[in-house]
Every structure is written in structure tokens, then in C-alpha cells.
Coordinates of C-alpha atoms in Angstrom, one line a residue:
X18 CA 2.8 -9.2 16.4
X19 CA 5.0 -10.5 19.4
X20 CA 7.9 -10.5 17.0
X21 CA 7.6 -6.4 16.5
X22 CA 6.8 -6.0 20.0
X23 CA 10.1 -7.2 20.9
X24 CA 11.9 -5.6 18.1
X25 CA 10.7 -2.5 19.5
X26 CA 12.1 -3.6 23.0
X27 CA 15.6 -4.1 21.9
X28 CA 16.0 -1.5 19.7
X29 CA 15.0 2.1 20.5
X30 CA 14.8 3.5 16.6
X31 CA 12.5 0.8 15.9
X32 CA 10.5 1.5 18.5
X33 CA 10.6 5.2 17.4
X34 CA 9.8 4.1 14.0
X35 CA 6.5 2.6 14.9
X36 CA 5.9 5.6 17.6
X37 CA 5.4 7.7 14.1
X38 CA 3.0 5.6 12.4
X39 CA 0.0 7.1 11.6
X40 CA -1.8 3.2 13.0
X41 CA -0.2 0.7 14.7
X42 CA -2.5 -2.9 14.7
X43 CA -2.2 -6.0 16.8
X44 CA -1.4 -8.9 14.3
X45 CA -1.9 -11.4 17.0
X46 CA -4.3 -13.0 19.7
X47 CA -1.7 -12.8 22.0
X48 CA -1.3 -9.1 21.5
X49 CA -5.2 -8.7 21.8
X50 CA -5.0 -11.4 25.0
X51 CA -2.5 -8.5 26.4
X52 CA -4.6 -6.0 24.7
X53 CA -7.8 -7.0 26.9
X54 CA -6.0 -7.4 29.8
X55 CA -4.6 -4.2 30.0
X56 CA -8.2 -2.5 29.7
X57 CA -8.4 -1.9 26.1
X58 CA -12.0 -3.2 23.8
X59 CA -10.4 -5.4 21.3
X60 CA -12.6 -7.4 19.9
X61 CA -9.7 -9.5 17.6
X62 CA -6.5 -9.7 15.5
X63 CA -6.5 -7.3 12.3
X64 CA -4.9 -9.7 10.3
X65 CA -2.6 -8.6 7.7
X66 CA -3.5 -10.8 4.4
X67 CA -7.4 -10.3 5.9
X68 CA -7.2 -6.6 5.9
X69 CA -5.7 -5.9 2.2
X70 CA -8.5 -8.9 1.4
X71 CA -11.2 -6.6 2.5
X72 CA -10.4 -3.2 1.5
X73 CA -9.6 -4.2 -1.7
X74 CA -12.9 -6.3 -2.1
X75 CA -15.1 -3.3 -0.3
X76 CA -13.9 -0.9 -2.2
X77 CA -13.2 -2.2 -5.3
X78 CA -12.0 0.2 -8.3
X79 CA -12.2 3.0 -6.2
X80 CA -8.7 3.3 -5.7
X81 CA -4.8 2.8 -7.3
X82 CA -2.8 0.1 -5.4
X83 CA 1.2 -0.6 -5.7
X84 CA 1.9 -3.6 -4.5
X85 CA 6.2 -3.5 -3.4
X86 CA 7.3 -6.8 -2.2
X87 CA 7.4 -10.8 -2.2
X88 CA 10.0 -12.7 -4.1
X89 CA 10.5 -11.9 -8.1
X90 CA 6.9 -12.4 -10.1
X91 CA 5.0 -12.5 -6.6
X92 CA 3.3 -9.1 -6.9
X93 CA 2.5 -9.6 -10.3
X94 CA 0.9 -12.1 -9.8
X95 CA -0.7 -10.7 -6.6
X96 CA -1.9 -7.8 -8.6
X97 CA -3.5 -10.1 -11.2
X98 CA -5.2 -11.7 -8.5
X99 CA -7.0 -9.0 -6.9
X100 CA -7.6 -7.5 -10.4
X101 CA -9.0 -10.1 -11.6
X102 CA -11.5 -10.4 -8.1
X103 CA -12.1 -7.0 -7.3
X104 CA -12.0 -5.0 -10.5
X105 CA -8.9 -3.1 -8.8
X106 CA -6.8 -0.7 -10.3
X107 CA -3.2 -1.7 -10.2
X108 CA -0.8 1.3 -10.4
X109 CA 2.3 -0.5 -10.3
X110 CA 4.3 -3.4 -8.5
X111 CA 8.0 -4.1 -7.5
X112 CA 9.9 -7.0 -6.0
X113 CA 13.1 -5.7 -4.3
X114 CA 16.4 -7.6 -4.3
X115 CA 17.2 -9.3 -1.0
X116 CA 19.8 -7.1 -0.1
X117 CA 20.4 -3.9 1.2
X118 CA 19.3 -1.3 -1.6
X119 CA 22.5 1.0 -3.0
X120 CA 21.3 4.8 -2.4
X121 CA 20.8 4.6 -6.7
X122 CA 18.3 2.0 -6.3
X123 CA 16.4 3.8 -3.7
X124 CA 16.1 7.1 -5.8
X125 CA 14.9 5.1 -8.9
X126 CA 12.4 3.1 -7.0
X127 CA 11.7 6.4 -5.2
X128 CA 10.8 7.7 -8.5
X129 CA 9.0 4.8 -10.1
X130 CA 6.4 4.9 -7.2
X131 CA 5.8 8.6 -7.8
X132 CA 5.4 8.5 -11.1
X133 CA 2.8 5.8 -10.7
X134 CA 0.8 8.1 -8.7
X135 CA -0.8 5.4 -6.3
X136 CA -3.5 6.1 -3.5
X137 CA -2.2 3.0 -1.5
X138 CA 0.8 1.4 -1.2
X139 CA 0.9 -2.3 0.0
X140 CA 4.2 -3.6 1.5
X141 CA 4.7 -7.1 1.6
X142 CA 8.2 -7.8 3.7
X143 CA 8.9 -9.3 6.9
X144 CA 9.2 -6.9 10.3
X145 CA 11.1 -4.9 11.2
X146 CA 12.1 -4.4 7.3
X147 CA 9.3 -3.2 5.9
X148 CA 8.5 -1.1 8.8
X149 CA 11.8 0.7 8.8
X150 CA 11.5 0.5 4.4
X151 CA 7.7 2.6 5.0
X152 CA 9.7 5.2 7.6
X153 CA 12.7 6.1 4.8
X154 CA 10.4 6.3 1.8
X155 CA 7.4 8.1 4.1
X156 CA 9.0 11.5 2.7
X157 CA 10.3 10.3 -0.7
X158 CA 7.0 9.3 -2.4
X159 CA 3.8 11.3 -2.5
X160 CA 1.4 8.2 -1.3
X161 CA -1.7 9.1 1.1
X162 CA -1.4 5.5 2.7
X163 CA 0.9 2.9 2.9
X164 CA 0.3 -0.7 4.6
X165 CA 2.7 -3.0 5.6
X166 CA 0.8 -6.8 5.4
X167 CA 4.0 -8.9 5.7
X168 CA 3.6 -12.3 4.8
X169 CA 0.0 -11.8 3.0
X170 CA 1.5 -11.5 -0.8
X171 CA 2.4 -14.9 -0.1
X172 CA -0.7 -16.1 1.0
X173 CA -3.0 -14.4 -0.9
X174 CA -1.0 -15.8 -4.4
X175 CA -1.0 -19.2 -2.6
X176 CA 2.6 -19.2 -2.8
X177 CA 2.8 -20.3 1.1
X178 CA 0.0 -22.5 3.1
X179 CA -2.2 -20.5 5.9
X180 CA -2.7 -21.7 8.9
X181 CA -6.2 -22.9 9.6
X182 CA -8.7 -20.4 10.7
X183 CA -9.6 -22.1 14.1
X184 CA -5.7 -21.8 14.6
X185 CA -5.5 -18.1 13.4
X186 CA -8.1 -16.9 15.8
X187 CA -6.8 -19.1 18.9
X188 CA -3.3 -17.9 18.7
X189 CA -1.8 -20.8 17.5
X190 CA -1.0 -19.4 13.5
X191 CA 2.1 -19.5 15.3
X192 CA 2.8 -23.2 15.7
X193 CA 1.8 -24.0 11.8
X194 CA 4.3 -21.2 10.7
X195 CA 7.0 -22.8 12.7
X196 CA 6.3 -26.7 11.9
X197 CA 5.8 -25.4 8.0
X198 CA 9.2 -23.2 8.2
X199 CA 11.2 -24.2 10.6
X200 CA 14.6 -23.0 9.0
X201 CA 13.3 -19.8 8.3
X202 CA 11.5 -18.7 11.6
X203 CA 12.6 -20.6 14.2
X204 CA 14.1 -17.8 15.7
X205 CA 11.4 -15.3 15.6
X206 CA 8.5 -17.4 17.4
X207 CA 11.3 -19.8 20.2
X208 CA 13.8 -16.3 20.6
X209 CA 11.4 -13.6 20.8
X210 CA 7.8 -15.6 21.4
X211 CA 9.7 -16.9 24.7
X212 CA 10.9 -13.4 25.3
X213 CA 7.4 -11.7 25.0
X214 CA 5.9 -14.2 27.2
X215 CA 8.6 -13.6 29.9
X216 CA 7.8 -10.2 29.6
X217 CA 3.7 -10.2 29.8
X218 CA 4.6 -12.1 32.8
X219 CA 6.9 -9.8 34.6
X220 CA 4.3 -6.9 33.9
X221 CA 1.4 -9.6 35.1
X222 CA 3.4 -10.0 38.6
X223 CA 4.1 -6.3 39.0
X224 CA 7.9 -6.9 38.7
X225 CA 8.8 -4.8 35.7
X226 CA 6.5 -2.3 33.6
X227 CA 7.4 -2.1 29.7
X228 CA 6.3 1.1 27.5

């Protein structure tokens, strides 16, 4: 999303980070607006809480999912969920502390997740934590995939309201976030949506070119 994009601008290991990933998506019109302009088919957003929606539902027990995020009790009940609607087989879930994990915490988590012995591992934080949280435990845990979906354990347990459809596919999922959590995220769609938009523009006049 915008908010990534611009992570990525102001800070070089991030941008590194994402660099590695095996597949980088754009969770946003605006990124598929920029997307088409710059020559590339995109046909529309792949939408974090849509994406784990539909693998697990097309594929159904085929696979082992952790789930390793959300606030205390939310990927339980995640897990329940998508149990529950798509015969999945749950391997494990976690709900880290909101704080810095000590290097004891890591190793045991580190551990837990390997001995669950999951195929794919869902990772429900906000960017750029979960993104730099998937790059230090790439190496650590022997899991074929792993997904970062951000906000989608909330919305998928109901926990937090999503923004209509019509406004999810028109770019404006934005403006519902920010009226619904203002405290919370003021920053990342005024601060850095401003700062993208400044940016698409210098590229769009020919006046700076960003990689």
C-alpha cells in the first residue's frame, strides 16, 4: 500500500527487505492507478483479508495454517473461524506482545512454529512490522510460505468494521479507515498518503524518478 511504499522510500533496509520477498502485491487502487500508468496489466488490488479469504476457502483442508498476530484471543478465534468455514487445518496460532520481543522470546516462538510444522504462515501485523518480523524469522522456521495480511485478522473475526466494497475498489478504503481510527492512523494515510501523492506527481511531471 502507499504506506509501504513510502516506508521503503525513507528507509533503505526496508526497502531491501521487500527487495527479497519471494512476491511483492499492491494492497491499493492507488498503487494499481500507478501500477497502469506505468505500463503494467493490473487488473485490481490483491487485497489482504480477500486473499487469505480465498485460498483458504479454495483449498480447503489441503493445507496446515499458523495464524501469528492480532491482539490476545484474535487468532484463536480467527482460526475457529476459517475452521469452522473451510474445514482448515489449523497448525497453531500466536498473539505477540506489543513490544519489542527479548532475543528468548524469539527462539521460543522460533521453536513453537517449527514444531508445528505449518505449510503457511499468516502474519497479521501492521507494515513495516510484520514485513521486517517475516525477514528475521525467514531463516529460523522451516515454512514453505508465509503471508503477511495486515489488518485482515481483524476483519475477518469482525473485530474492526470494513470499509464498503464500492469504497475498497475506488480507493477510498482509505477515508473509512481514517474517520473510523482517527487516533490510530492519522499519520499513516495525512503523513505518508500526502507524501506518495507528492511523489506520483513529481514522477508524472518528469521532475524526479523513484526506484
Amino acid at each position: 500500500g502507499m504506506h509501504g511504499v513510502m516506508e521503503a522510500q525513507d528507509n533503505p533496509q526496508f526497502k531491501e527487505i521487500l527487495s527479497q520477498a519471494g512476491l511483492v502485491v499492491p494492497d491499493g487502487m492507488p498503487l494499481v492507478w500507478v501500477g497502469r500508468w506505468r505500463g503494467f496489466a493490473m487488473r485490481r488490488r490483491v487485497y489482504g483479508p480477500e486473499l487469505m479469504d480465498t485460498f483458504c476457502k479454495t483449498t480447503g483442508s489441503r493445507y496446515r495454517h499458523f495464524f501469528y498476530g492480532g491482539a490476545p484471543n484474535v487468532p484463536e478465534l480467527l482460526a475457529s473461524t476459517l475452521r469452522q468455514r473451510y474445514r482448515i487445518q489449523v497448525a497453531g496460532t500466536y498473539s505477540p506482545p506489543f513490544r519489542q520481543l527479548t532475543a528468548d522470546e524469539e527462539q521460543e516462538i522460533a521453536a513453537m512454529i517449527q514444531a508445528a510444522s505449518p505449510d503457511v504462515l499468516w502474519v497479521g501485523l501492521s507494515t513495516p512490522k510484520q514485513e521486517k518480523w517475516m525477514w528475521a524469522f525467514h531463516d529460523r522456521v522451516n515454512v514453505p510460505v508465509m503471508v503477511g495480511v495486515g489488518a485482515a485478522f481483524d476483519f475477518a473475526t469482525g473485530r474492526v468494521k470494513q470499509a464498503p466494497a464500492w469504497m475498497r475498489e475506488r480507493g477510498l478504503e482509505w477515508l473509512f479507515r481514517l474517520l473510523s481510527e482517527p487516533k490510530r492512523l492519522w499519520r499513516r494515510y495525512l503523513v505518508y498518503g500526502s507524501k506518495f501523492v507528492w511523489n506520483v506527481n513529481l514522477e508524472i511531471l518528469k521532475l524526479k524518478k523513484f526506484n
